[in-house]
Amino acid sequence: MNYLLGSEFMRRISNALVVFVDALVEPSRLSLAVAVLLAVGIAPMVVAQAAHTSATPYKDPLMTPEKRVADLLSRMMLEEKATMLAGSGWMESGAIERLGIPAIKMADGPMGVRAWYGSSAITNATNAATVVTSTSFPSGETMAATWDPELVQREGQVIGQEVKALGRDMILGPTVNINRQPLWGRNFEGYGEDPYLTSRLAVAYVRGVQSEGVIPSVKHFAANNEEYERHRIDEQIDDRTLHEIYLPAFKAAVEEADAWSVMSAYNLVNGVHCAENEYLLNDVLRKEFGFNGFVVSDWGSTYSTAATVNAGMDLEMPGGEPMRKFLARPETLESGGGAGWLTTDKVVAAVKAGEISEATLNRNVERILRVIFVSGLFDSPHVASGIVDTPEQRAVALQGATEGIVLLKNGGALLPFDAKKIHSIALIGPNAGVARTGGGGSSLVRPKQAITPEEGIRDVAGSDVKVTYALGVGMEGEKPELDGTEARAKLRKEAADAAAQSDVAIVVVGRYPKLEGESFDVATMDLPPGQDELIQAVEAANPRTIVVLNTGDPVTMTRWIEKTPAILFMGYGGQEGGKALANILFGVANPSGKLPVTMPKHFEDSPAYGLYPGEHLKVNYAEGIYVGYRYFDTKKVEPQFPFGFGLSYTSFEYSGLDVHSSRVGSKEPAVTVTVKNTGASAGAEVVELYIHDGHSQIDRPERELKGFRRVELKPGESRLVEFWLTRQDFSYWSAEKKNWVAEPGAFEVQIGGSSRNIQVRAPLELK
Ligand code: BGC
């Protein structure tokens, strides 16, 4: 019954009012309407639904979605059903006007509502003829660095509000693919390398979006972990690895948040394209996880008619004229993209030829219709108010950008700046004077306004602090005239001079959408050309240098890190990133972000090194479950910065760990621990709980994250933090049993501030 919660419930109440008004002209409905109006809770309304009859049940909001779907389906002609299986435009599904079935109007996400352009193929925000602006939220990775599911749920909710305000019905997000290796062009979009953290945030985002009656799309199912040859790459992944690493976030979004839609990925998994992968779509997603929403294809990722429909892929995108234009583009064929397989004529022909049974077609249509009813779209189409980027929405974006900044190093307590002692700042770098809000591709949102680091810093520093800006180095490829050796030397010298004449230097480096984004992988883990040299030159001129990393993927820091006193990883902070950065630098906010990924010293250290991008269009996930810290901690490889790591301007102490083995799976917390703020400023600590399996017969990682809590503490304050554990938290996926197995025996609970900073530990005996 979870579809009756929150704003959906309110919508049903208002629909009931409509029925009441109807009843004034149609007396046969009066008693029901009165009953509904008298109802104060959900139960009486459900009783009314069950007892109710109507001549056109599908139009009646008091009918259950199941009854409405069955009734509507019985009225549909074959062609109409077939029409439901493909888009009518670039961002719209097919409408059936005769029956009042609306098109589902979509917009890209997940970091806000991306501009679409009517039903045309142009979706690139910067090319859009009609300029649609909306709040640009931090990237998924930066939101993950907050370790704050409540905030992510709030983000989902306000994004849902913007979707409606712009007259759309569905947002193409969240992205929940795992960061398998540091060069994936879309690492910034997802929630990092850990399936547990990713699951918690996926559930939160989906709940937030759906609470507004907006359809999310959990993407990309499954294992879209590189952009290299994304239409053709065939990933060889064993079942245990799929279940333990690449599928949990989808499972959680389905089981816990009842996600209404999932997007199939471009790639192949074990020899079959995801859009026709019966194992993934039917066996896993539907039977194992219990998914009863619809599957939408990624744009241009379909390759067959019958095989796709029969595998349980419900809605092909894009469709109509934009799809035909897309197919006519030489790049589409070159890249291996496919579309236009589920057009009405092709589906009807396949049904008539017996390649698709009518029952299968009905089942796919039913799944789309059910979401149209359950989301409220059928009864209450979204009317665009155009009101976006409200102070409330901006506040969520700012909070995410601030909580998501990770303080990686703070030698000599250089940060936060003491505004009374700092009189001059040299602000340097290709990302200092421009707002790099996100990586490139379908997730990039065009904000009304975005705050650059320079604007943020000038604003917070105030007029008593002299801020000198120097570019230092051009961003590679942005202005080719700046990329030559001489031009670089000149810019570097200007920056070093500015640094020498200032109290402190801040160097904001990183990438931009042309170097990091969708449809290509990042060329190297190194910073773009000239940026390492810039940092070295500035540090030589002024040892009080802070390096700010404004990028999504990890970068090699070995050339300068020893000499750098302070480093901040700001990721992509969306439109409020510059303000968040300034607040952290000046101590208006205390850093509390923790890395959702391991930062390797070198690309060569990462587990997928040598196994990426694959050979002959096959990539073997031979590192198995050893992704991220599961690899670094088990194989004892020293990272540059470990998973879960992040400093604060204050300090925390852990004590009194209490573990109750008998409470696993019960309503009582199995683990409690006290955390105290032992420093002088208020701050937040993310308390991370890992499980170590001390007795397993099979290979298991050194530790796995199974709980976390973000706690805000005033100076001197302590708090008891509680964790509930279930048997699932101790389980591994048994390929033999094709199920999760929790082996009774000795485990250890480890709690601390990162995967490499375990502060307290205690045994737990699983019965
Ligand atoms: C991306 C999806 C996106 C879709 C629609 C695809 O290229 O992989 O994430 O939602 O395009 O723009």
Short mmCIF file of C-alpha atoms in Angstrom, two decimals, residues 65-371:
data_model
loop_
_atom_site.label_atom_id
_atom_site.label_comp_id
_atom_site.label_asym_id
_atom_site.label_seq_id
_atom_site.Cartn_x
_atom_site.Cartn_y
_atom_site.Cartn_z
CA PRO A 65 -4.64 0.72 -9.81
CA GLU A 66 -4.86 -2.99 -10.62
CA LYS A 67 -8.55 -2.72 -11.54
CA ARG A 68 -7.95 0.42 -13.54
CA VAL A 69 -5.11 -1.19 -15.47
CA ALA A 70 -7.16 -4.31 -16.23
CA ASP A 71 -10.12 -2.24 -17.39
CA LEU A 72 -8.05 0.06 -19.54
CA LEU A 73 -6.13 -2.79 -21.11
CA SER A 74 -9.37 -4.52 -22.03
CA ARG A 75 -10.36 -1.44 -24.03
CA MET A 76 -7.11 -1.13 -25.96
CA MET A 77 -6.60 -2.27 -29.52
CA LEU A 78 -3.49 -4.15 -30.52
CA GLU A 79 -1.99 -1.10 -32.27
CA GLU A 80 -2.61 1.05 -29.23
CA LYS A 81 -0.87 -1.41 -26.96
CA ALA A 82 2.08 -1.61 -29.33
CA THR A 83 2.28 2.19 -29.43
CA MET A 84 2.82 2.24 -25.67
CA LEU A 85 6.12 0.38 -26.01
CA ALA A 86 8.11 3.16 -27.66
CA GLY A 87 8.65 6.87 -27.22
CA SER A 88 6.85 9.40 -29.34
CA GLY A 89 9.72 11.84 -29.10
CA TRP A 90 13.13 12.31 -27.55
CA MET A 91 11.77 12.72 -24.05
CA GLU A 92 8.11 11.63 -24.30
CA SER A 93 6.45 8.24 -24.30
CA GLY A 94 3.49 7.55 -26.57
CA ALA A 95 0.07 8.93 -25.62
CA ILE A 96 -3.21 7.24 -26.58
CA GLU A 97 -5.57 10.14 -26.90
CA ARG A 98 -8.68 8.07 -27.61
CA LEU A 99 -8.46 6.64 -24.10
CA GLY A 100 -6.92 9.62 -22.38
CA ILE A 101 -3.60 7.87 -21.71
CA PRO A 102 -1.07 10.66 -21.28
CA ALA A 103 2.48 10.65 -22.60
CA ILE A 104 5.07 10.41 -19.84
CA LYS A 105 7.11 13.59 -20.22
CA MET A 106 10.68 13.06 -19.13
CA ALA A 107 13.69 15.16 -18.30
CA ASP A 108 17.25 14.18 -17.69
CA GLY A 109 18.83 14.23 -14.29
CA PRO A 110 19.90 13.22 -11.76
CA MET A 111 21.52 16.46 -10.55
CA GLY A 112 18.50 18.60 -11.20
CA VAL A 113 16.18 18.93 -14.17
CA ARG A 114 18.12 19.15 -17.37
CA ALA A 115 16.82 21.18 -20.28
CA TRP A 116 14.93 19.23 -22.91
CA TYR A 117 13.81 20.65 -26.16
CA GLY A 118 10.24 19.79 -26.95
CA SER A 119 10.30 16.48 -28.69
CA SER A 120 13.44 17.27 -30.64
CA ALA A 121 16.64 15.32 -30.49
CA ILE A 122 18.53 18.25 -29.02
CA THR A 123 18.88 17.76 -25.31
CA ASN A 124 22.20 19.39 -24.73
CA ALA A 125 21.52 22.20 -22.33
CA THR A 126 23.94 24.52 -24.04
CA ASN A 127 22.34 23.92 -27.46
CA ALA A 128 18.76 24.11 -26.38
CA ALA A 129 16.73 26.62 -28.32
CA THR A 130 14.29 27.02 -25.47
CA VAL A 131 16.40 27.81 -22.48
CA VAL A 132 15.19 25.89 -19.47
CA THR A 133 17.01 26.67 -16.29
CA SER A 134 16.65 24.92 -12.98
CA THR A 135 18.61 24.35 -9.80
CA SER A 136 21.93 22.64 -10.43
CA PHE A 137 22.58 20.27 -7.55
CA PRO A 138 25.95 18.76 -6.65
CA SER A 139 27.01 15.63 -8.50
CA GLY A 140 26.00 12.25 -7.12
CA GLU A 141 29.52 11.67 -5.90
CA THR A 142 29.51 14.95 -3.95
CA MET A 143 26.09 14.13 -2.50
CA ALA A 144 27.52 10.74 -1.54
CA ALA A 145 30.38 12.48 0.26
CA THR A 146 27.78 13.95 2.62
CA TRP A 147 26.80 10.44 3.81
CA ASP A 148 23.48 12.08 4.53
CA PRO A 149 20.47 10.08 3.26
CA GLU A 150 18.04 12.58 4.76
CA LEU A 151 19.56 15.33 2.68
CA VAL A 152 19.56 13.17 -0.45
CA GLN A 153 15.88 12.39 0.11
CA ARG A 154 15.21 16.09 0.45
CA GLU A 155 17.18 16.66 -2.75
CA GLY A 156 15.04 14.04 -4.53
CA GLN A 157 11.93 15.76 -3.27
CA VAL A 158 12.87 19.27 -4.38
CA ILE A 159 14.02 17.92 -7.73
CA GLY A 160 10.60 16.25 -7.99
CA GLN A 161 9.01 19.62 -7.34
CA GLU A 162 11.06 21.19 -10.12
CA VAL A 163 10.16 18.37 -12.51
CA LYS A 164 6.49 19.17 -11.93
CA ALA A 165 7.03 22.92 -12.04
CA LEU A 166 8.48 22.44 -15.51
CA GLY A 167 5.53 20.34 -16.62
CA ARG A 168 7.44 17.04 -16.76
CA ASP A 169 6.57 13.73 -15.11
CA MET A 170 9.75 11.71 -14.90
CA ILE A 171 13.40 12.37 -14.00
CA LEU A 172 16.10 10.14 -15.44
CA GLY A 173 17.95 9.35 -12.25
CA PRO A 174 19.42 8.42 -9.83
CA THR A 175 22.62 6.96 -11.27
CA VAL A 176 23.63 4.11 -8.99
CA ASN A 177 26.41 2.43 -10.94
CA ILE A 178 29.49 1.62 -8.91
CA ASN A 179 32.80 3.41 -9.45
CA ARG A 180 34.77 0.34 -10.45
CA GLN A 181 37.86 2.19 -11.59
CA PRO A 182 39.11 5.80 -11.53
CA LEU A 183 38.76 6.56 -15.25
CA TRP A 184 35.05 6.03 -15.88
CA GLY A 185 33.84 9.27 -17.45
CA ARG A 186 30.68 9.18 -15.31
CA ASN A 187 32.17 8.38 -11.91
CA PHE A 188 30.98 11.78 -10.71
CA GLU A 189 27.33 10.88 -11.39
CA GLY A 190 27.07 7.88 -9.09
CA TYR A 191 27.36 7.45 -5.35
CA GLY A 192 30.87 5.99 -5.23
CA GLU A 193 32.44 2.57 -4.89
CA ASP A 194 30.47 0.99 -2.07
CA PRO A 195 27.20 -0.89 -2.62
CA TYR A 196 25.89 -0.21 0.87
CA LEU A 197 26.41 3.57 0.77
CA THR A 198 25.07 3.65 -2.79
CA SER A 199 21.99 1.67 -1.74
CA ARG A 200 21.13 3.98 1.14
CA LEU A 201 21.35 7.03 -1.10
CA ALA A 202 19.50 5.41 -3.99
CA VAL A 203 16.60 4.58 -1.67
CA ALA A 204 16.62 8.14 -0.33
CA TYR A 205 16.63 9.79 -3.75
CA VAL A 206 13.86 7.55 -5.10
CA ARG A 207 11.70 8.12 -2.03
CA GLY A 208 12.15 11.86 -2.34
CA VAL A 209 11.25 11.99 -6.04
CA GLN A 210 8.27 9.63 -5.70
CA SER A 211 6.90 11.53 -2.71
CA GLU A 212 6.09 14.26 -5.23
CA GLY A 213 4.29 11.85 -7.56
CA VAL A 214 7.21 12.06 -10.01
CA ILE A 215 8.66 8.96 -11.67
CA PRO A 216 12.38 8.36 -11.10
CA SER A 217 14.46 6.01 -13.22
CA VAL A 218 17.13 4.07 -11.41
CA LYS A 219 19.98 3.76 -13.88
CA HIS A 220 21.82 2.11 -15.58
CA PHE A 221 20.83 -1.52 -15.05
CA ALA A 222 23.35 -3.00 -14.84
CA ALA A 223 27.07 -2.54 -14.40
CA ASN A 224 27.56 0.47 -16.65
CA ASN A 225 31.08 1.14 -15.38
CA GLU A 226 32.95 2.48 -18.37
CA GLU A 227 32.11 4.63 -21.37
CA TYR A 228 34.62 2.99 -23.67
CA GLU A 229 32.59 1.39 -26.49
CA ARG A 230 29.55 1.64 -24.28
CA HIS A 231 27.19 0.12 -26.85
CA ARG A 232 29.40 -2.86 -27.61
CA ILE A 233 31.38 -3.63 -24.49
CA ASP A 234 30.61 -7.06 -23.08
CA GLU A 235 31.25 -7.41 -19.38
CA GLN A 236 32.11 -10.80 -18.00
CA ILE A 237 30.90 -10.67 -14.41
CA ASP A 238 30.33 -13.61 -12.13
CA ASP A 239 27.10 -13.91 -10.24
CA ARG A 240 28.57 -13.30 -6.81
CA THR A 241 30.21 -10.07 -7.94
CA LEU A 242 27.02 -8.91 -9.59
CA HIS A 243 25.00 -9.59 -6.46
CA GLU A 244 27.47 -8.21 -3.94
CA ILE A 245 28.74 -5.15 -5.81
CA TYR A 246 26.80 -4.09 -8.88
CA LEU A 247 23.17 -4.98 -8.06
CA PRO A 248 22.53 -4.07 -4.38
CA ALA A 249 21.57 -0.45 -5.06
CA PHE A 250 18.97 -1.52 -7.63
CA LYS A 251 17.69 -4.16 -5.21
CA ALA A 252 17.36 -1.64 -2.39
CA ALA A 253 15.66 0.95 -4.61
CA VAL A 254 13.11 -1.67 -5.65
CA GLU A 255 12.58 -3.47 -2.36
CA GLU A 256 12.71 -0.52 0.00
CA ALA A 257 11.58 2.44 -2.10
CA ASP A 258 9.30 0.59 -4.54
CA ALA A 259 10.97 2.36 -7.47
CA TRP A 260 8.55 2.93 -10.33
CA SER A 261 11.08 2.68 -13.13
CA VAL A 262 14.53 1.30 -13.90
CA MET A 263 16.65 2.14 -16.96
CA SER A 264 18.47 -0.65 -18.74
CA ALA A 265 22.12 0.03 -19.55
CA TYR A 266 23.89 0.27 -22.91
CA ASN A 267 26.46 -2.44 -22.31
CA LEU A 268 26.24 -6.19 -22.53
CA VAL A 269 26.51 -8.35 -19.43
CA ASN A 270 27.79 -11.87 -20.01
CA GLY A 271 27.16 -11.75 -23.72
CA VAL A 272 23.69 -10.18 -23.79
CA HIS A 273 22.75 -6.51 -24.19
CA CYS A 274 21.08 -5.25 -21.02
CA ALA A 275 17.88 -4.29 -22.87
CA GLU A 276 17.35 -7.90 -23.90
CA ASN A 277 18.96 -9.56 -20.94
CA GLU A 278 16.35 -11.94 -19.66
CA TYR A 279 18.46 -12.98 -16.70
CA LEU A 280 18.91 -9.41 -15.49
CA LEU A 281 15.44 -8.09 -16.28
CA ASN A 282 13.24 -11.03 -15.46
CA ASP A 283 15.14 -13.41 -13.21
CA VAL A 284 16.90 -10.82 -11.10
CA LEU A 285 14.99 -7.54 -11.27
CA ARG A 286 11.45 -8.92 -11.36
CA LYS A 287 11.57 -12.34 -9.73
CA GLU A 288 14.37 -11.88 -7.24
CA PHE A 289 13.82 -8.22 -6.32
CA GLY A 290 10.06 -8.09 -6.96
CA PHE A 291 10.15 -5.08 -9.30
CA ASN A 292 6.73 -4.17 -10.64
CA GLY A 293 7.45 -0.85 -12.29
CA PHE A 294 8.52 -0.48 -15.93
CA VAL A 295 11.92 -0.74 -17.55
CA VAL A 296 12.88 2.06 -19.93
CA SER A 297 15.79 1.55 -22.31
CA ASP A 298 18.76 3.86 -22.22
CA TRP A 299 18.58 6.18 -25.20
CA GLY A 300 19.50 4.17 -28.27
CA SER A 301 20.29 0.88 -26.59
CA THR A 302 17.87 -1.55 -28.26
CA TYR A 303 18.78 -4.08 -30.92
CA SER A 304 15.79 -6.32 -31.50
CA THR A 305 12.01 -6.40 -31.34
CA ALA A 306 10.84 -9.75 -29.98
CA ALA A 307 13.91 -10.50 -27.85
CA THR A 308 13.66 -7.08 -26.19
CA VAL A 309 9.94 -7.26 -25.44
CA ASN A 310 10.13 -10.87 -24.32
CA ALA A 311 13.05 -10.12 -22.01
CA GLY A 312 10.84 -7.65 -20.14
CA MET A 313 12.12 -4.33 -21.47
CA ASP A 314 8.96 -2.24 -21.54
CA LEU A 315 9.56 1.17 -23.06
CA GLU A 316 12.03 1.94 -25.82
CA MET A 317 13.48 5.45 -25.96
CA PRO A 318 13.74 7.64 -27.93
CA GLY A 319 10.95 7.33 -30.49
CA GLY A 320 9.17 9.15 -33.31
CA GLU A 321 10.92 11.63 -35.53
CA PRO A 322 13.80 12.33 -33.12
CA MET A 323 14.58 8.61 -33.11
CA ARG A 324 14.65 8.54 -36.90
CA LYS A 325 17.01 11.52 -36.95
CA PHE A 326 19.17 9.85 -34.33
CA LEU A 327 19.41 6.70 -36.40
CA ALA A 328 20.29 8.71 -39.50
CA ARG A 329 23.33 10.22 -37.81
CA PRO A 330 26.56 8.48 -38.88
CA GLU A 331 27.85 8.64 -35.28
CA THR A 332 24.95 6.51 -34.11
CA LEU A 333 25.90 3.64 -36.34
CA GLU A 334 29.62 4.11 -35.73
CA SER A 335 29.15 3.99 -31.97
CA GLY A 336 26.92 0.93 -32.17
CA GLY A 337 23.78 2.66 -30.93
CA GLY A 338 20.43 1.11 -31.79
CA ALA A 339 16.80 2.26 -31.70
CA GLY A 340 13.52 2.02 -33.58
CA TRP A 341 12.86 -1.65 -32.80
CA LEU A 342 9.69 -1.25 -30.79
CA THR A 343 7.78 0.93 -33.23
CA THR A 344 4.06 0.16 -33.52
CA ASP A 345 4.39 -1.60 -36.87
CA LYS A 346 7.29 -3.77 -35.76
CA VAL A 347 5.65 -4.82 -32.50
CA VAL A 348 2.30 -5.54 -34.21
CA ALA A 349 4.09 -7.61 -36.87
CA ALA A 350 5.97 -9.57 -34.21
CA VAL A 351 2.72 -10.29 -32.37
CA LYS A 352 1.01 -11.40 -35.57
CA ALA A 353 3.99 -13.61 -36.41
CA GLY A 354 3.73 -15.21 -32.98
CA GLU A 355 7.18 -13.99 -31.90
CA ILE A 356 5.63 -12.00 -29.08
CA SER A 357 2.55 -13.39 -27.39
CA GLU A 358 -0.32 -11.03 -26.71
CA ALA A 359 0.00 -11.94 -23.04
CA THR A 360 3.59 -10.70 -23.05
CA LEU A 361 2.61 -7.50 -24.80
CA ASN A 362 -0.20 -6.98 -22.28
CA ARG A 363 2.17 -7.54 -19.39
CA ASN A 364 4.58 -4.87 -20.64
CA VAL A 365 1.75 -2.39 -21.26
CA GLU A 366 0.27 -3.13 -17.84
CA ARG A 367 3.53 -2.23 -16.17
CA ILE A 368 3.64 1.18 -17.83
CA LEU A 369 -0.05 1.84 -17.17
CA ARG A 370 0.27 0.88 -13.53
CA VAL A 371 2.93 3.54 -12.97
#
